[in-house]
Coordinates of C-alpha atoms and ligand atoms in Angstrom, one line a residue:
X1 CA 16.1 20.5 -1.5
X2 CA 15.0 19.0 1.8
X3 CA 14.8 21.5 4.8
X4 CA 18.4 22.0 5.8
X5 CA 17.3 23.5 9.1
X6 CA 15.7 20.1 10.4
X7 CA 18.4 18.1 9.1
X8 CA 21.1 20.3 10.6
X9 CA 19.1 20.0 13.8
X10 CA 18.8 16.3 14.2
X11 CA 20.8 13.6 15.7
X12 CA 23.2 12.0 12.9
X13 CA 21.4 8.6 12.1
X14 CA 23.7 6.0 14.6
X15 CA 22.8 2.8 12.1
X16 CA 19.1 1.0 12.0
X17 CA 19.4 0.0 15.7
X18 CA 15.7 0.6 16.8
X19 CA 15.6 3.5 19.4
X20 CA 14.5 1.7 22.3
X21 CA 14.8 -2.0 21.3
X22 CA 11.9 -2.4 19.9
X23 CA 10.6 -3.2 16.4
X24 CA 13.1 -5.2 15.4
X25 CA 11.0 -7.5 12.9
X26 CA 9.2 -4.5 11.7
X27 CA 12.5 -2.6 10.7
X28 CA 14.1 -5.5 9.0
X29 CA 11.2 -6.3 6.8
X30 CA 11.4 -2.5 5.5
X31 CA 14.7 -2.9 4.8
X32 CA 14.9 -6.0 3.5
X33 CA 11.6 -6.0 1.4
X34 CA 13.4 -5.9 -2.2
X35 CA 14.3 -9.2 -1.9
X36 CA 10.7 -10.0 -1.5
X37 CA 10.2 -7.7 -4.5
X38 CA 12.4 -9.6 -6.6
X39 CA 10.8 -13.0 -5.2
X40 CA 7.6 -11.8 -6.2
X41 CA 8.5 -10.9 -9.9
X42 CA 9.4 -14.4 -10.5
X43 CA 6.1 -16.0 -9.2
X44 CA 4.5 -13.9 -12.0
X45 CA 6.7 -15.1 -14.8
X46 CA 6.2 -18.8 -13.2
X47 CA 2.6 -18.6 -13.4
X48 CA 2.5 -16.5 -16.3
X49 CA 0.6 -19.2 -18.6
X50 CA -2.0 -20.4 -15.8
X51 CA -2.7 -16.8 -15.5
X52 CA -3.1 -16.1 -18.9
X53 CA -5.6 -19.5 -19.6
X54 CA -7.7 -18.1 -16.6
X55 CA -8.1 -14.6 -18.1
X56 CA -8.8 -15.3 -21.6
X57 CA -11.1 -18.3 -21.0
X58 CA -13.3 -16.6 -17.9
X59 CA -14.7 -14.0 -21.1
X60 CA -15.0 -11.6 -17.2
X61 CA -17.8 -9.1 -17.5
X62 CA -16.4 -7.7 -14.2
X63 CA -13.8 -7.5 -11.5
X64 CA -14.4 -7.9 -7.8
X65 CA -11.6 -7.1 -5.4
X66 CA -11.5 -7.9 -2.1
X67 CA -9.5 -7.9 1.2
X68 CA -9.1 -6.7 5.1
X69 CA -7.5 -3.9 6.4
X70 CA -3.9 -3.3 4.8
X71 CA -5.0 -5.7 1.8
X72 CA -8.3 -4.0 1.5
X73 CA -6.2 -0.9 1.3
X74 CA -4.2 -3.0 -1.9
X75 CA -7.7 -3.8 -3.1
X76 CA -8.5 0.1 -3.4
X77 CA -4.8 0.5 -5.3
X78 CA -5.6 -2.7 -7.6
X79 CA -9.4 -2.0 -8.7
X80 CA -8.4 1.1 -10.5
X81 CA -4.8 -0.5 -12.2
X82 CA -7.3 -3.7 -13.2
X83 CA -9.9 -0.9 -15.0
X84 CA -7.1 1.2 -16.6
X85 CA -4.5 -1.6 -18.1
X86 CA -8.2 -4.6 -18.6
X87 CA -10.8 -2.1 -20.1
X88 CA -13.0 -3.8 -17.6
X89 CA -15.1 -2.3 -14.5
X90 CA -13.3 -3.3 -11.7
X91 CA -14.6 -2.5 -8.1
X92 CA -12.7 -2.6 -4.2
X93 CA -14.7 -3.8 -1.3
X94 CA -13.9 -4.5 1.9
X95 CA -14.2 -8.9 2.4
X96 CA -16.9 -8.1 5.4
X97 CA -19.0 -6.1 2.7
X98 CA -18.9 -8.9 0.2
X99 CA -19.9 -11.0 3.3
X100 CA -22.9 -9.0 4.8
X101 CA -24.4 -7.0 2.3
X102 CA -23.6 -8.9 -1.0
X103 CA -26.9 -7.9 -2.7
X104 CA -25.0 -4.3 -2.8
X105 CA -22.1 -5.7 -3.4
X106 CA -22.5 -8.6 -6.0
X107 CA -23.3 -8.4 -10.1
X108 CA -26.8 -9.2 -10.7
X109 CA -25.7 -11.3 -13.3
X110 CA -22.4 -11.9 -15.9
X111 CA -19.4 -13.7 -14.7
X112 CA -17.5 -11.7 -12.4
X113 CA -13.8 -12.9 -11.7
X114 CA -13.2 -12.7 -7.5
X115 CA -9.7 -11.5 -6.8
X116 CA -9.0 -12.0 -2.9
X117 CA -6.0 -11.0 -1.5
X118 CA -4.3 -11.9 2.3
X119 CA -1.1 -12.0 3.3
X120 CA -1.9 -14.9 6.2
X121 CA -4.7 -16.7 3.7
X122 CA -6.6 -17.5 7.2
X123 CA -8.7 -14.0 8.1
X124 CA -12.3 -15.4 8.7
X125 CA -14.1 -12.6 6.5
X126 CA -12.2 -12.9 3.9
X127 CA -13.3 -16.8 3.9
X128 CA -16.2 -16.7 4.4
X129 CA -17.5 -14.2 1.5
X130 CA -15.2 -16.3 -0.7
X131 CA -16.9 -19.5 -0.1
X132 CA -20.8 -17.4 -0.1
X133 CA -18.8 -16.0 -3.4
X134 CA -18.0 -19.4 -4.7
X135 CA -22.1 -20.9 -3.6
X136 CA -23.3 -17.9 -5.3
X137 CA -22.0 -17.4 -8.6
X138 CA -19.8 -20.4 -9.0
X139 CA -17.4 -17.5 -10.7
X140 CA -13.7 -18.7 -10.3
X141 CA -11.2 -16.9 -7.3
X142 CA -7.9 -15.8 -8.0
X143 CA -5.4 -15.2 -4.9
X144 CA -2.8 -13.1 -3.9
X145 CA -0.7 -14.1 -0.1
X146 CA 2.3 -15.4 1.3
X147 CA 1.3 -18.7 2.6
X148 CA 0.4 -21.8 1.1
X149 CA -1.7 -24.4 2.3
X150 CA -4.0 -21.9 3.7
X151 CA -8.1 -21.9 3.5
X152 CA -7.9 -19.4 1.0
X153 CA -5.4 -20.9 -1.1
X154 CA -7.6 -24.4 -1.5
X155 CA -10.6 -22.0 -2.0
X156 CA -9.2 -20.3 -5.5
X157 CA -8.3 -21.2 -9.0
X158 CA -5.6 -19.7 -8.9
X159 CA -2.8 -18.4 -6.1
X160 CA 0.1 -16.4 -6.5
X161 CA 2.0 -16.8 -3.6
X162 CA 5.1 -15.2 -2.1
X163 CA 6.7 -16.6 0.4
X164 CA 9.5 -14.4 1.1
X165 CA 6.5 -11.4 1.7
X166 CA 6.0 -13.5 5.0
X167 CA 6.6 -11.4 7.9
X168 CA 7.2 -11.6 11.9
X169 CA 5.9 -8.4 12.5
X170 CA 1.8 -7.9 12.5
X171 CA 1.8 -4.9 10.7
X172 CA 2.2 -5.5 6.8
X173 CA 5.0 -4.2 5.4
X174 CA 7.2 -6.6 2.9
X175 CA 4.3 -8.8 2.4
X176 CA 2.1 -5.5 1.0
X177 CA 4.8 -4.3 -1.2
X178 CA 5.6 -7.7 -2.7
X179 CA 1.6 -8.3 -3.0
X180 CA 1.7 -5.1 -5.0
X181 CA 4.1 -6.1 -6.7
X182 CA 2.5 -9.6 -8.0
X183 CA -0.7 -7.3 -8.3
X184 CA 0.6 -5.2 -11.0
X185 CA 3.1 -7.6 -13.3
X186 CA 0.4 -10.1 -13.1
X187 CA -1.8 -7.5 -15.0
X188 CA 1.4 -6.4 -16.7
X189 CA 1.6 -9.5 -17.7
X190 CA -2.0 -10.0 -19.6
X191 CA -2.0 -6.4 -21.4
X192 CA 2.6 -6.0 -22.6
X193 CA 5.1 -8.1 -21.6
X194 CA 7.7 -5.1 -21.9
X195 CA 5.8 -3.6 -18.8
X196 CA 7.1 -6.7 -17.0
X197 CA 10.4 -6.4 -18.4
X198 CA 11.0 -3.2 -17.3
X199 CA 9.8 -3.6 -13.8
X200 CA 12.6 -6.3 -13.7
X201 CA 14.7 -2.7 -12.1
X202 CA 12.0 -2.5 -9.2
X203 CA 14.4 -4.4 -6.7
X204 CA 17.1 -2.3 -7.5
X205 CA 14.9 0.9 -7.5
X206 CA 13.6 0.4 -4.0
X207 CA 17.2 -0.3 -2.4
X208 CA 18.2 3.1 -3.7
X209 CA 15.1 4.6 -2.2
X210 CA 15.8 2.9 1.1
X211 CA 19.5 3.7 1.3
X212 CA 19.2 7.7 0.2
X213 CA 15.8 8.3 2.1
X214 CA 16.2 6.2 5.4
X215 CA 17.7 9.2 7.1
X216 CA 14.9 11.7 5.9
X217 CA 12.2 9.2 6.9
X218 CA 13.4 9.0 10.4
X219 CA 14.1 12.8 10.9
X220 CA 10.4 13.4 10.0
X221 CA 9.1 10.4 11.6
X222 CA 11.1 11.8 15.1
X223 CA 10.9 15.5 14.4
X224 CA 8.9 17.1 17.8
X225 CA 7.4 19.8 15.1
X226 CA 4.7 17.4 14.0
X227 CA 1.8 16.3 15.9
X228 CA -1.0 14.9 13.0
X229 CA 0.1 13.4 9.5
X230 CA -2.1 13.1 6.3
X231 CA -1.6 10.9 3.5
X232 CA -3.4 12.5 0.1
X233 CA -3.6 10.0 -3.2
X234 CA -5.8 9.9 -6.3
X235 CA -6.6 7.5 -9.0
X236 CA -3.8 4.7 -8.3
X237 CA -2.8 6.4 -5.5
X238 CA -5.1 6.6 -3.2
X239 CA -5.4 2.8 -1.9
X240 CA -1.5 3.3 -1.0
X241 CA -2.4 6.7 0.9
X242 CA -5.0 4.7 3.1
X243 CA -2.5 2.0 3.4
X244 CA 0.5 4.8 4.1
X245 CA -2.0 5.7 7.0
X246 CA -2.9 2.5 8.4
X247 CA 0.8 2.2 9.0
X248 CA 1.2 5.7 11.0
X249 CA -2.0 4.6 12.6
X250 CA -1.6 1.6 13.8
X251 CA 2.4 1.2 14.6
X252 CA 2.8 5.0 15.7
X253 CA -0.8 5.8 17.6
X254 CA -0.9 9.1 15.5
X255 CA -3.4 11.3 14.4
X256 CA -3.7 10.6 10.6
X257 CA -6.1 10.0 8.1
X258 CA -5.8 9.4 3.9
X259 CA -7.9 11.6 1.6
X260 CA -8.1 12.0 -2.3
X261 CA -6.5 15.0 -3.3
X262 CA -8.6 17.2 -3.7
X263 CA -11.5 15.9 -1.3
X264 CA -8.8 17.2 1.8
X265 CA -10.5 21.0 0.5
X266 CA -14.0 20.1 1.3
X267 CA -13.9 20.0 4.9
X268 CA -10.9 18.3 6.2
X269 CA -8.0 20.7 5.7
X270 CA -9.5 22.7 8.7
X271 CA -6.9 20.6 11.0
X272 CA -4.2 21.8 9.3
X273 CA -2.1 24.4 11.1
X274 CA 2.0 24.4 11.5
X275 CA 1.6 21.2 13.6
X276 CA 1.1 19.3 10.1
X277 CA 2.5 16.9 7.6
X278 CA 0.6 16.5 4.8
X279 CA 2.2 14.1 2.7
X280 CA 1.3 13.7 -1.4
X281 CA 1.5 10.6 -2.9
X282 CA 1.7 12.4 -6.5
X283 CA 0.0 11.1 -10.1
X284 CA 1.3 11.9 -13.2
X285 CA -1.9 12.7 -14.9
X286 CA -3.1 15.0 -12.1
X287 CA 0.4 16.6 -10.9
X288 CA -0.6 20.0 -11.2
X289 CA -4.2 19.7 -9.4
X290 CA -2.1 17.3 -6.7
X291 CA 0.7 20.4 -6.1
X292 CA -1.9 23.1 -6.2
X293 CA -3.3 21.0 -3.2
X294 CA 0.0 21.1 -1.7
X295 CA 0.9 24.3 -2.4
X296 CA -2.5 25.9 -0.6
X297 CA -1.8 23.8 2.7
X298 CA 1.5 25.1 2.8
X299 CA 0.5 28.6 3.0
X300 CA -2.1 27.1 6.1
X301 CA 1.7 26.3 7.9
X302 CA 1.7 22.7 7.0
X303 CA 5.0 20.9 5.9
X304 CA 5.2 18.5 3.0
X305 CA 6.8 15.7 2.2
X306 CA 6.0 14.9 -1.5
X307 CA 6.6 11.5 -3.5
X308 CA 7.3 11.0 -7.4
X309 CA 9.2 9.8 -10.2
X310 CA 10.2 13.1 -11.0
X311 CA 11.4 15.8 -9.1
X312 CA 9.7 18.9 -8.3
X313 CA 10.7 22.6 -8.5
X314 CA 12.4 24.2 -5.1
X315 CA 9.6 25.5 -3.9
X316 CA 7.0 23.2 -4.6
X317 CA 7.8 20.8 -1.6
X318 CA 9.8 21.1 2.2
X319 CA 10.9 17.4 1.2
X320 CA 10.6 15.0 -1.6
X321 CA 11.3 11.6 -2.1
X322 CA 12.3 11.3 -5.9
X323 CA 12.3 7.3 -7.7
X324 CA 13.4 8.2 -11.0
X325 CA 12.5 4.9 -12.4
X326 CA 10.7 6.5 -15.9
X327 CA 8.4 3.7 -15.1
X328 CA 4.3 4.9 -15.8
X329 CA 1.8 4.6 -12.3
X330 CA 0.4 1.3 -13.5
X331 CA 4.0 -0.7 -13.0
X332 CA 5.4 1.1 -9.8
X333 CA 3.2 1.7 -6.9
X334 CA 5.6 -0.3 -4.8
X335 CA 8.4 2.6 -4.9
X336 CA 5.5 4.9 -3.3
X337 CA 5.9 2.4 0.2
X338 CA 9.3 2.0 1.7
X339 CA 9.5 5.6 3.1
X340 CA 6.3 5.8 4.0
X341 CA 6.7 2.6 6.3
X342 CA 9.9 4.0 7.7
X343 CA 7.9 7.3 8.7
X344 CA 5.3 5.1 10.1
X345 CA 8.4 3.0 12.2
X346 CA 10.4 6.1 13.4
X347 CA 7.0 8.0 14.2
X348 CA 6.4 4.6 16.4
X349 CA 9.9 4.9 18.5
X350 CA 9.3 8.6 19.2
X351 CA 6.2 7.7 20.5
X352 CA 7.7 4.5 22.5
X353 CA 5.6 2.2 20.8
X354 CA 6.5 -1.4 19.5
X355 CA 5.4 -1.5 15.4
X356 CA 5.9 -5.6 16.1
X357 CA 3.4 -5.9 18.1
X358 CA 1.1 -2.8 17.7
X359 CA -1.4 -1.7 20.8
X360 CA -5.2 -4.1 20.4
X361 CA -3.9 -5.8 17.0
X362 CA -3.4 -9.1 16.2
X363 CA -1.6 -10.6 12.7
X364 CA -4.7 -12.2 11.7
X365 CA -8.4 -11.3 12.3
X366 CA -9.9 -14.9 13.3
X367 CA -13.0 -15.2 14.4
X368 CA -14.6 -17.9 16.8
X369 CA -17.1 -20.3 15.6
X370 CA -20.6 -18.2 16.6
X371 CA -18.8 -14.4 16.2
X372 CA -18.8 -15.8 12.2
X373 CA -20.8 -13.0 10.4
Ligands
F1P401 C1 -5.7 -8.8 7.2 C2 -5.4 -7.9 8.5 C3 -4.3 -6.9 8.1 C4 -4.0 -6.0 9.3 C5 -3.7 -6.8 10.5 C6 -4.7 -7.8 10.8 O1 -4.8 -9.8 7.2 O2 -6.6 -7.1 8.7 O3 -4.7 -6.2 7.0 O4 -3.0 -5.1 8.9 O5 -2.4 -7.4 10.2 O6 -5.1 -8.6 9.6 P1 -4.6 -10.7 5.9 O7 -6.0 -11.2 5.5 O8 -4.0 -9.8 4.9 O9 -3.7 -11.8 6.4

C-alpha cells in the first residue's frame, strides 16, 4: 500500500544511528517510550481508589484543563475524552490564559475540578494560575507529570506521576505519550474498568507500530519531495494534530501547522500544491468527512500519510500507518504519536538540526521573579 516508488528510491534504513550524530536522547525516548506506557498504566491502577474518592466526592459541575505548549496540546486531546466518557463540560486552556484573563476563563460559580498537566512540574504559568486557581475558588487540583517533589505536585490533591516519562531531550516525546496515557485510563478508570483492561495491550501495540513503521517515518521525514507538512484532527484528535506539529515545528524548523479537518477547506488548503504532506490523524465517527478531506487535497498534488485503527482502501491514502488495536478513540490516542515523532526526528536530520536541543527552546519555561505575569 505505501508508495513503492519512494521506498524503492531511498537509502535502506542502516539501524537508528542518528544521521549526523545528533539527537541521540530524542531518538531513544521514541523508541523506548512503551516502557513508559506500561509504567504509566500501573500508576493508574495504584491510584485507582484516591482517584476515584476525589471524583465522586468533588460532585464537579465542570472541568478545567490546563497546560503549556506540548501539554496544552494534551489539554486540547483530554477536554473532549473528559466530556465524552464524564457527561460533564470540560474546557482546554492554555495555563497563561487561566493566569491573565481568568474572568474569561473561570466558572462564575459551581465547583470546577483543575486538571494541570507538566511533564517538568516547574513551568512558572502553569504555577502561578494554579495557585490564583487554588486563592480563587478553593476548588481541588489534580496533576499529571513526571517529577515529584515539584511546585506543582505540593500544589494538587492529587498527582499521577510517571517517572519513566522523564526525558533528556527538551522536546516532549515519551513523557507526552505516557501523560496520555495516564490521561485516558485514569478516566477509563472512573466510567469501565474493562476499558483499562484492555488498554493493558497498549505497550505491546506501540512496539509493533515502532518496529513496522520506523522505516516509513524516516523515508517521509528525509524524502527531498516535501517542503511544508500539515497535521489535520477532529474531535479527540485534534490536540494530538497540534501536538504532531509542535514536534515538526520545533525539532525540524518546518513549515507546518494543525487544523481540524475540515476547517483546512476554509482558507488554508491554498498552500497545498505537490510540495505537500498532509497528514490525517483519522476519527472513527467522522472517517468519511476525514477521507473526503483527504481525498480533495490529493487531487491539489499533495501526498498523504493517513493514521487509523483500520486500514483504508488502496486508493484512499499514498501511506498509512494501521494500529489494529480494535480499541475505541477514547482508550488509544497514544498509538496516534510514535510515527509522528519519528517524522518530526528524521525531518530534523534532513534539515541538520539537533531535536535534543531544538533552536531558542528551553525544557522548561521559567520565568524570573518580575517577568511573573
Ligand atoms: C511546558 C513546555 C513544553 C515545551 C517545551 C518547553 O513544559 O512549554 O510543552 O514543549 O519543552 O516547556 P511542562 O510544563 O510540560 O514541563
Amino acid at each position: 500500500m505505501n508508495n513503492p516508488e519512494l521506498l524503492q528510491n531511498s537509502k535502506p534504513n542502516t539501524g537508528n544511528a542518528p544521521v549526523n550524530g545528533q539527537g541521540n536522547h530524542t531518538l531513544n525516548e521514541i523508541l523506548t517510550q512503551t516502557a513508559a506506557w506500561q509504567a504509566a498504566l500501573e500508576v493508574v491502577k495504584t491510584k485507582q481508589t484516591a482517584l476515584r474518592n476525589l471524583w465522586e466526592e468533588g460532585q464537579f459541575s465542570e472541568i478545567l484543563v490546563t497546560g503549556c505548549g506540548s501539554t496544552y496540546y494534551l489539554s486540547l486531546a483530554i477536554a473532549p475524552l473528559l466530556q465524552l466518557q464524564l457527561g460533564i463540560r470540560a474546557r482546554a486552556v492554555p495555563a497563561s490564559e487561566l493566569l491573565l484573563f481568568p474572568e474569561t476563563v473561570m466558572p462564575a460559580g459551581g465547583t470546577p475540578l483543575l486538571v494541570t498537566i507538566s511533564r517538568s512540574g516547574r513551568t512558572t504559568e502553569t504555577i502561578r494560575a494554579t495557585q490564583a486557581y487554588r486563592t480563587r475558588q478553593r476548588g481541588p487540583v489534580l496533576n499529571i507529570g513526571c517529577y515529584e517533589e515539584t511546585e506543582l505536585v505540593a500544589l494538587s490533591d492529587l498527582a499521577l506521576v510517571i517517572h519513566e516519562g522523564q526525558e533528556q531531550s527538551v522536546v516532549q516525546t515519551r513523557s507526552f505519550s505516557a501523560m496520555t496515557i495516564v490521561a485516558q485510563a485514569a478516566v477509563a478508570s472512573l466510567v469501565d474498568d474493562r476499558q483499562c483492561q484492555a488498554m493493558r495491550q497498549l505497550p505491546t501495540t506501540g512496539e509493533h507500530l515502532i518496529s513496522t513503521y520506523h522505516d516509513l517515518a524516516r523515508q517521509l521525514g528525509q524524502s527531498p519531495r516535501f517542503d511544508r507538512f500539515y497535521f489535520l484532527g477532529s474531535g479527540l484528535q485534534y490536540g494530538l494534530a497540534c501536538e504532531a506539529n509542535l514536534k515538526m515545528k520545533e525539532m525540524s524548523l518546518s513549515v507546518s501547522e494543525a487544523f481540524h479537518f475540515l476547517e483546512f477547506r476554509h482558507g488554508p488548503m491554498s498552500m497545498v500544491d505537490e510540495r505537500t504532506l498532509v497528514v490525517g490523524l483519522l476519527s472513527e465517527k467522522a472517517r468519511a468527512d476525514e477521507l473526503a478531506v483527504l481525498r480533495e487535497m490529493r487531487a491539489l498534488g499533495a501526498q498523504t500519510l493517513v493514521l487509523a485503527d483500520q486500514p483504508l482502501a488502496e486508493q484512499e491514502a499514498d501511506y498509512q500507518v494501521c494500529f489494529h488495536s480494535g480499541l475505541p478513540e477514547t482508550n488509544r490516542a497514544a498509538l496516534y504519536l510514535p510515527v509522528l515523532q519519528l517524522l518530526g526526528y528524521y525531518r530534523a536530520m534532513k534539515n541538520g538540526q539537533n531535536p535534543d536541543q531544538p533552536h531558542n527552546l528551553t525544557a522548561v519555561i521559567v520565568l524570573e521573579a518580575g517577568d511573573e505575569p
